[in-house]
Coordinates of C-alpha atoms in Angstrom, one line a residue:
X1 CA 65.1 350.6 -46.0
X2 CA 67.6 353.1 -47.3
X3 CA 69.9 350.2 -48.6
X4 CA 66.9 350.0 -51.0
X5 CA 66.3 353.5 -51.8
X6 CA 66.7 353.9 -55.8
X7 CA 64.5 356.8 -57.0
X8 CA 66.9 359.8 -58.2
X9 CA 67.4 362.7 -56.0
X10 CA 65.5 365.8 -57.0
X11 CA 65.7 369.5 -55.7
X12 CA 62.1 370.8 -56.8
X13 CA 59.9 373.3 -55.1
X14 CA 56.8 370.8 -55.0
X15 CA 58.7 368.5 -53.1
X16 CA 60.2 371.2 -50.7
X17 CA 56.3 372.4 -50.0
X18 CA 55.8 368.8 -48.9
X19 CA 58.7 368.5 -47.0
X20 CA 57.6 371.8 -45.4
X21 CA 54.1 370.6 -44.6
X22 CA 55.3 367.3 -43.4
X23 CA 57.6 369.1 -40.4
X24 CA 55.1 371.1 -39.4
X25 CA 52.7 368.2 -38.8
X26 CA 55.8 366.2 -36.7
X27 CA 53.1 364.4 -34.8
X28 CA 51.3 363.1 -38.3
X29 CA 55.1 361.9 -39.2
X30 CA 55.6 360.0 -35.9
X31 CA 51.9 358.2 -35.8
X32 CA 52.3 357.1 -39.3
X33 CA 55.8 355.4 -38.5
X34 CA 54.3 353.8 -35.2
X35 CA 51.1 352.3 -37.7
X36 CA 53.8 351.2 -39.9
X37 CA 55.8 348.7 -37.3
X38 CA 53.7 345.5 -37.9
X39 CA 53.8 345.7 -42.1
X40 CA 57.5 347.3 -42.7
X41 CA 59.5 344.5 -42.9
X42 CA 57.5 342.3 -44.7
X43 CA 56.5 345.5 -47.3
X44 CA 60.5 345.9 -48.1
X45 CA 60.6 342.2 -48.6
X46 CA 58.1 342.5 -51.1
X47 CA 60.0 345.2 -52.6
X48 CA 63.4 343.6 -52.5
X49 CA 61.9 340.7 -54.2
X50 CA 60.4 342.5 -57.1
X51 CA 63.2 345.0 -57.1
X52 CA 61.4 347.7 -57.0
X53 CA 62.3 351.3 -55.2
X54 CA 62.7 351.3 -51.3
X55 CA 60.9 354.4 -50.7
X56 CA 57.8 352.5 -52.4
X57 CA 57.4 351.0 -49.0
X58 CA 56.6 354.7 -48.1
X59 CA 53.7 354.8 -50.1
X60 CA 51.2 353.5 -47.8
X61 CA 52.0 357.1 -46.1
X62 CA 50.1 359.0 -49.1
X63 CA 48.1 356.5 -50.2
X64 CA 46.5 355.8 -46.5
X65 CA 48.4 357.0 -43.5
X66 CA 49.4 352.9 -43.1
X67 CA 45.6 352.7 -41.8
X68 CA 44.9 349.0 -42.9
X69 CA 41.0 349.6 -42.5
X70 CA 41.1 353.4 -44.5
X71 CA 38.7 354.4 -47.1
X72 CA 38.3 356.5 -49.3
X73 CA 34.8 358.4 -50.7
X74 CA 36.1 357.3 -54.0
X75 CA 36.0 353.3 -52.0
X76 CA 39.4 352.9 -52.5
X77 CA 40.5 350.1 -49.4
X78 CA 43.1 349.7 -47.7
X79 CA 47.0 350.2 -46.8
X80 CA 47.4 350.4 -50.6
X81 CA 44.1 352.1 -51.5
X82 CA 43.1 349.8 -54.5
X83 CA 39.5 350.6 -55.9
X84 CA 37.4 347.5 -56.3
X85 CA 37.9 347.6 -59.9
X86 CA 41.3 347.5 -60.1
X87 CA 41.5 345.3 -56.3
X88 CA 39.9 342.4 -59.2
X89 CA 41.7 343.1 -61.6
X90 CA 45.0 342.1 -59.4
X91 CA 43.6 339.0 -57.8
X92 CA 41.9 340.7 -55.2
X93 CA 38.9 339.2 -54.0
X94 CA 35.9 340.9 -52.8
X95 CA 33.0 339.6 -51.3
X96 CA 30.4 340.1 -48.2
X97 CA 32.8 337.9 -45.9
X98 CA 36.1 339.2 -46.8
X99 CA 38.1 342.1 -48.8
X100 CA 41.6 341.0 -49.8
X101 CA 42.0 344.8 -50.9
X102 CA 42.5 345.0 -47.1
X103 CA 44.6 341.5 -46.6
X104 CA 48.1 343.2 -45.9
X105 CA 49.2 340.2 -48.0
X106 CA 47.7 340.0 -51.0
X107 CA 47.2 343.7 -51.1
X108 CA 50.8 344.2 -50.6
X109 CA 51.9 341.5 -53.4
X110 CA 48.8 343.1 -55.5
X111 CA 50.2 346.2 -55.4
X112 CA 54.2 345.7 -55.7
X113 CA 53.1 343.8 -58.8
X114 CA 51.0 347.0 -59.9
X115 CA 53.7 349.5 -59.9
X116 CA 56.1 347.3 -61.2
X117 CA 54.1 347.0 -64.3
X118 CA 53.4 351.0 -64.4
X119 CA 56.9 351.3 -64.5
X120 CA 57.5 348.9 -67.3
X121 CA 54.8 350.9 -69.1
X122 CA 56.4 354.1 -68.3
X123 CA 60.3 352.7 -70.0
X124 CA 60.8 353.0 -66.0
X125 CA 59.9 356.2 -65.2
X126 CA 59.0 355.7 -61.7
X127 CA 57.7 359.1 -60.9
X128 CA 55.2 358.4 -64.2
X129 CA 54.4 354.9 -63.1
X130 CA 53.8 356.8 -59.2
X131 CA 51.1 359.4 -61.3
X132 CA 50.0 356.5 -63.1
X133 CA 49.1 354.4 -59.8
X134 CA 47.0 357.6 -58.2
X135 CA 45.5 359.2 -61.5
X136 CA 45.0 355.9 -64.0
X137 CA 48.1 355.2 -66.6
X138 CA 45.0 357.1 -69.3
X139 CA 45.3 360.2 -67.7
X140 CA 49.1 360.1 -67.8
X141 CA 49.2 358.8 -71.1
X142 CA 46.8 361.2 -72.3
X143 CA 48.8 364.3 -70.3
X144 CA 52.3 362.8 -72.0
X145 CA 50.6 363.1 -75.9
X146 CA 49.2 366.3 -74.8
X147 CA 53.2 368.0 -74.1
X148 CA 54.2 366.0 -77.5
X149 CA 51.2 367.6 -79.3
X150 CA 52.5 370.9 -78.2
X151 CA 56.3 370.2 -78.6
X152 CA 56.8 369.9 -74.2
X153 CA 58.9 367.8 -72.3
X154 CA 56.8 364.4 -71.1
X155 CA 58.2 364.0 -67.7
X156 CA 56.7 363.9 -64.6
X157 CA 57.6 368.0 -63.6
X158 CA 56.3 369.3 -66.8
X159 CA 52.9 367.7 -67.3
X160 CA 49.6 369.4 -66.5
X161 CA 47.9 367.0 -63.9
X162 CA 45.3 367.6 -61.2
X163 CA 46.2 369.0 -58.2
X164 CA 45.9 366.0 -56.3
X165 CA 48.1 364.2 -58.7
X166 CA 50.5 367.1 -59.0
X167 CA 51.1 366.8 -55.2
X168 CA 51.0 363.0 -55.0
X169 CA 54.7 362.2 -56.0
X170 CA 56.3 365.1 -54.3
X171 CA 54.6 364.2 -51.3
X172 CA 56.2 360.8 -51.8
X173 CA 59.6 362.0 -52.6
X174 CA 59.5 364.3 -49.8
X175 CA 58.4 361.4 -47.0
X176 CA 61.4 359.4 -48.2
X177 CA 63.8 362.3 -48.1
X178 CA 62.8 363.1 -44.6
X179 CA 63.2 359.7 -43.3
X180 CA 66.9 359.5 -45.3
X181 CA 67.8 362.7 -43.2
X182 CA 66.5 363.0 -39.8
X183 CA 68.9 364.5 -38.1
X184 CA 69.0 367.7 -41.0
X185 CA 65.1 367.4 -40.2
X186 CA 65.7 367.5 -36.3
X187 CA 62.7 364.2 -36.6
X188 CA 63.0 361.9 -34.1
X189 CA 62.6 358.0 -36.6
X190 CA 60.5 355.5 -34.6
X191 CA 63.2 352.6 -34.7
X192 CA 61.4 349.6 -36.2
X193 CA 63.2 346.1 -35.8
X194 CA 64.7 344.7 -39.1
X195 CA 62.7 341.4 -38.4
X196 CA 59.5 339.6 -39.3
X197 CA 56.6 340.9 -36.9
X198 CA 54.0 338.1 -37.7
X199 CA 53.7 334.6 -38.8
X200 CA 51.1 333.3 -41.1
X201 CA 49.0 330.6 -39.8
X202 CA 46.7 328.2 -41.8
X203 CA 43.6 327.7 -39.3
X204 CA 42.2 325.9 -41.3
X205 CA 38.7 326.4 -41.0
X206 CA 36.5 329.1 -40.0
X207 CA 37.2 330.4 -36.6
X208 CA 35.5 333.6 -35.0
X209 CA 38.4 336.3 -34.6
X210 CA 37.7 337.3 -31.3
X211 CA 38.8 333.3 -29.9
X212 CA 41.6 333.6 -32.3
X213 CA 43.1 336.8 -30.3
X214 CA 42.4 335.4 -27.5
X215 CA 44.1 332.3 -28.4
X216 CA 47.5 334.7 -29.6
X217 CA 47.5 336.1 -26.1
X218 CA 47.0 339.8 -28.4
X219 CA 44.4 342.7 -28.1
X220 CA 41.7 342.2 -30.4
X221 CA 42.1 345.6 -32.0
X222 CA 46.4 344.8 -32.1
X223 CA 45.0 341.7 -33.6
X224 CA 42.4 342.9 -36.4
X225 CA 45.2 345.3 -37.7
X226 CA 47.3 342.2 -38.9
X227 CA 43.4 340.9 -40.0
X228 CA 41.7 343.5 -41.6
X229 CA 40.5 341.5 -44.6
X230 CA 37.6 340.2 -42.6
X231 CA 34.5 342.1 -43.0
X232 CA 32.6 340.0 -40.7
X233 CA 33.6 338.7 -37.0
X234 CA 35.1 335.3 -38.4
X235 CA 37.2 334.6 -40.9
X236 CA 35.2 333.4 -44.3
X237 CA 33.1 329.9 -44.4
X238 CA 35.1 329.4 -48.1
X239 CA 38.5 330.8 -46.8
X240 CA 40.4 332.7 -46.3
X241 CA 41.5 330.7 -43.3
X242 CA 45.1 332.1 -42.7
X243 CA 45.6 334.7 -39.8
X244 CA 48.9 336.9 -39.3
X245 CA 49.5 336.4 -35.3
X246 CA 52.3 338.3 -33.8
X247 CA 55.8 336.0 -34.4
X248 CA 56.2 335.8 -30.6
X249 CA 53.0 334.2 -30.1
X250 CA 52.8 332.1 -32.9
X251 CA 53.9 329.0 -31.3
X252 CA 51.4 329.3 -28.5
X253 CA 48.5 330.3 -30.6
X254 CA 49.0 327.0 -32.4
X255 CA 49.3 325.2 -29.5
X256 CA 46.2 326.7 -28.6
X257 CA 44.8 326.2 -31.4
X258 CA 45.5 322.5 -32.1
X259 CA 43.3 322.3 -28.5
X260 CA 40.0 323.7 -29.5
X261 CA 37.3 322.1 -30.2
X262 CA 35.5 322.5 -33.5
X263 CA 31.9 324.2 -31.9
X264 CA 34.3 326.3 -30.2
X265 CA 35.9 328.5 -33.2
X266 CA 32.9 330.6 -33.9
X267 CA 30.3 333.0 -32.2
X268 CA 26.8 333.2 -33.3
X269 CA 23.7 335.1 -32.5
X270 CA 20.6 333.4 -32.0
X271 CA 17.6 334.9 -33.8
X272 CA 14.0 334.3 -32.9
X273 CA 11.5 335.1 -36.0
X274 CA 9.2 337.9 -34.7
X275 CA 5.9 339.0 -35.9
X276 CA 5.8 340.1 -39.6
X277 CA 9.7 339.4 -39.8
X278 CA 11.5 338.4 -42.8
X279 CA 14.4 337.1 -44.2
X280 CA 15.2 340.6 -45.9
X281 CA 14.5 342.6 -42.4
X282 CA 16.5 340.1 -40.3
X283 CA 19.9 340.6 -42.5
X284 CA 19.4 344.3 -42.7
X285 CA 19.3 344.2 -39.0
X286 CA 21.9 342.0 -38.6
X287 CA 24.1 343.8 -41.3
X288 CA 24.2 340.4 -43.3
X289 CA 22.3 339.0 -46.6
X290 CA 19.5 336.5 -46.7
X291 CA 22.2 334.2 -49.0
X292 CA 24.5 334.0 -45.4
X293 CA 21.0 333.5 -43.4
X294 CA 20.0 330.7 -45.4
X295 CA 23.6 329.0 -46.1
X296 CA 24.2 328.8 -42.4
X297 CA 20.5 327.6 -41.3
X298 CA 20.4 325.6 -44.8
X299 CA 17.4 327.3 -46.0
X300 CA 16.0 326.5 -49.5
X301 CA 13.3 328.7 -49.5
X302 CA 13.1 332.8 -48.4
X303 CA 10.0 331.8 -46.4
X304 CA 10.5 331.9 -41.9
X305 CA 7.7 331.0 -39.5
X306 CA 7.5 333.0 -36.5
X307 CA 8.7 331.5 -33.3
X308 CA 11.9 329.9 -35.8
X309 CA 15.3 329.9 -34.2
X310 CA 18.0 330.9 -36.6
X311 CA 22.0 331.3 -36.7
X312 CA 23.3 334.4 -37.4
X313 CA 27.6 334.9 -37.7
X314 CA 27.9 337.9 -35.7
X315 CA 29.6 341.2 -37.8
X316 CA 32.0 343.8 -36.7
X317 CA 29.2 346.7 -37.5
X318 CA 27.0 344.7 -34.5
X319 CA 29.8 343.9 -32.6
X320 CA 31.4 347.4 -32.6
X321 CA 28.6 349.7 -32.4
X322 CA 27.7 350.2 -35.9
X323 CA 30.9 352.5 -36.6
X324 CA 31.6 353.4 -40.1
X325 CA 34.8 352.2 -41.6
X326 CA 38.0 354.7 -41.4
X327 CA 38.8 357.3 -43.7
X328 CA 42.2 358.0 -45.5
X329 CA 43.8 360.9 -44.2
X330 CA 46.5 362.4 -46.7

């Protein structure tokens, strides 16, 4: 990664507060870099590709403590904390089955693309195109003409921004600068190997994720942190139907795989109408909408009789206690 490193070095006292803060927390510094392990290598891929600034790999440190499933109260989603606005605007789909603002794929292409356009705005400023990504290229812009109204410099140092955004880059620049120098830091770096860490695999079809760890021979929780896309407990009916399984199991997950039958990909929950039930109050208890109800039963009408039987794909929120999604931790 620090073959790749390209942003100028800066002595600052913003970035030294960081640095500071940072080395107090060594136990924040050494879970971030152990989250990091599965999405590293094929994050400074993305970067190489683009040619972009190794310690942009970093980012997902600010932006969500490399927590795949983090949100924000703002609803930024995400390793890369896009907010549903912008997730669309870069190709990101969205959508009761699956979030691709949370796909460390196309989140990771989504926002390597992002930044490198900031920058292009920016003439490549990269700490400009950094404030840019957390506070909206308007507020920038709108901070630069302010310091030209008044005669200022426009870089990043000498604008007035918010304190979140006044902290964001330092905090950035003062991540990578720890993790160029451990040793002056006395921080011990988690060594993570210079190789790919999962394999894509087109499934196909829909297939319920529990069977599909089971089939990579990989915790289910190891397992939903390369699949975190999925909102439900399957993959989508409409796709995506591409999983990341660990590299080492890939071949026996598609062995696996290629062996099940097709009733056996996904887990339902039977429903049996009750008294005075309805469509509406059998999703909201199920955490799912009447449209998935009816799709999967093939329903043409919003009217159930009592005593019906219906299919119900099961959800992570039924499946896992009702807990509420994590929150980014800066």
């Amino acid at each position: 990664m620090l073959s790749l490193y390209a942003l100028p070095e800066i002595d600052n006292a913003r970035i030294d507060r960081e640095v500071n803060f940072y080395l107090r927390n060594p136990e924040y510094l050494s879970r971030v870099q152990q989250r990091a392990e599965p999405y590293l290598f094929f994050i400074l891929n993305e970067i190489e590709a683009k040619n972009i600034p190794g310690e942009l790999a970093l980012l997902p440190v600010i932006e969500s403590a490399f927590r795949p499933d983090a949100e924000s109260p703002a609803q930024a989603s995400g390793l890369w904390q896009f907010i549903p606005p912008t997730g669309r605007l870069y190709g990101l789909e969205q959508n009761s089955w699956y979030d691709g603002r949370r796909d460390i794929i196309e989140s990771t292409k989504a926002a390597t693309t992002f930044l490198k356009q900031l920058s292009e705005e920016f003439n490549n400023d990269w700490l400009l195109a950094l404030a840019s990504y957390n506070a909206g290229k308007g507020n920038i812009k709108h901070a630069i003409d302010k310091n030209l109204s008044r005669g200022e410099p426009t870089d990043y140092w000498s604008l007035d921004l918010n304190s979140e955004t006044a902290a964001y880059v330092p905090r950035l620049l003062a991540v990578a600068k720890i993790f160029a120098n451990p040793d002056k830091y006395h921080v011990n770096l988690h060594q993570i190997p210079n190789a790919p860490y999962f394999e894509l695999v087109d499934v196909k079809s829909q297939i319920d994720l529990g069977k599909a760890a089971e089939l990579a021979q990989t915790p289910l929780d190891d397992f939903l942190k390369l699949n975190p896309g999925f909102n439900r407990w399957s993959t989508a009916p409409d796709g995506p139907h591409r999983l990341l399984v660990p590299v080492e199991k890939a071949d026996t997950f598609k062995e696996k795989l290629a062996e099940l039958s097709h009733h056996e990909r996904i887990k339902w929950e039977h429903h049996t109408v009750g008294n005075k039930e309805s469509l509406q109050s059998i999703a909201k208890s199920h955490h799912t909408s009447i449209e998935q109800i009816k799709e999967v039963n093939h329903l043409d009408e919003d009217a159930v009789a009592k005593g019906e039987t219906l299919l119900i794909p099961m959800s992570y929120k039924s499946i896992k206690g009702h807990e509420e999604p994590a929150v980014a931790i800066n």
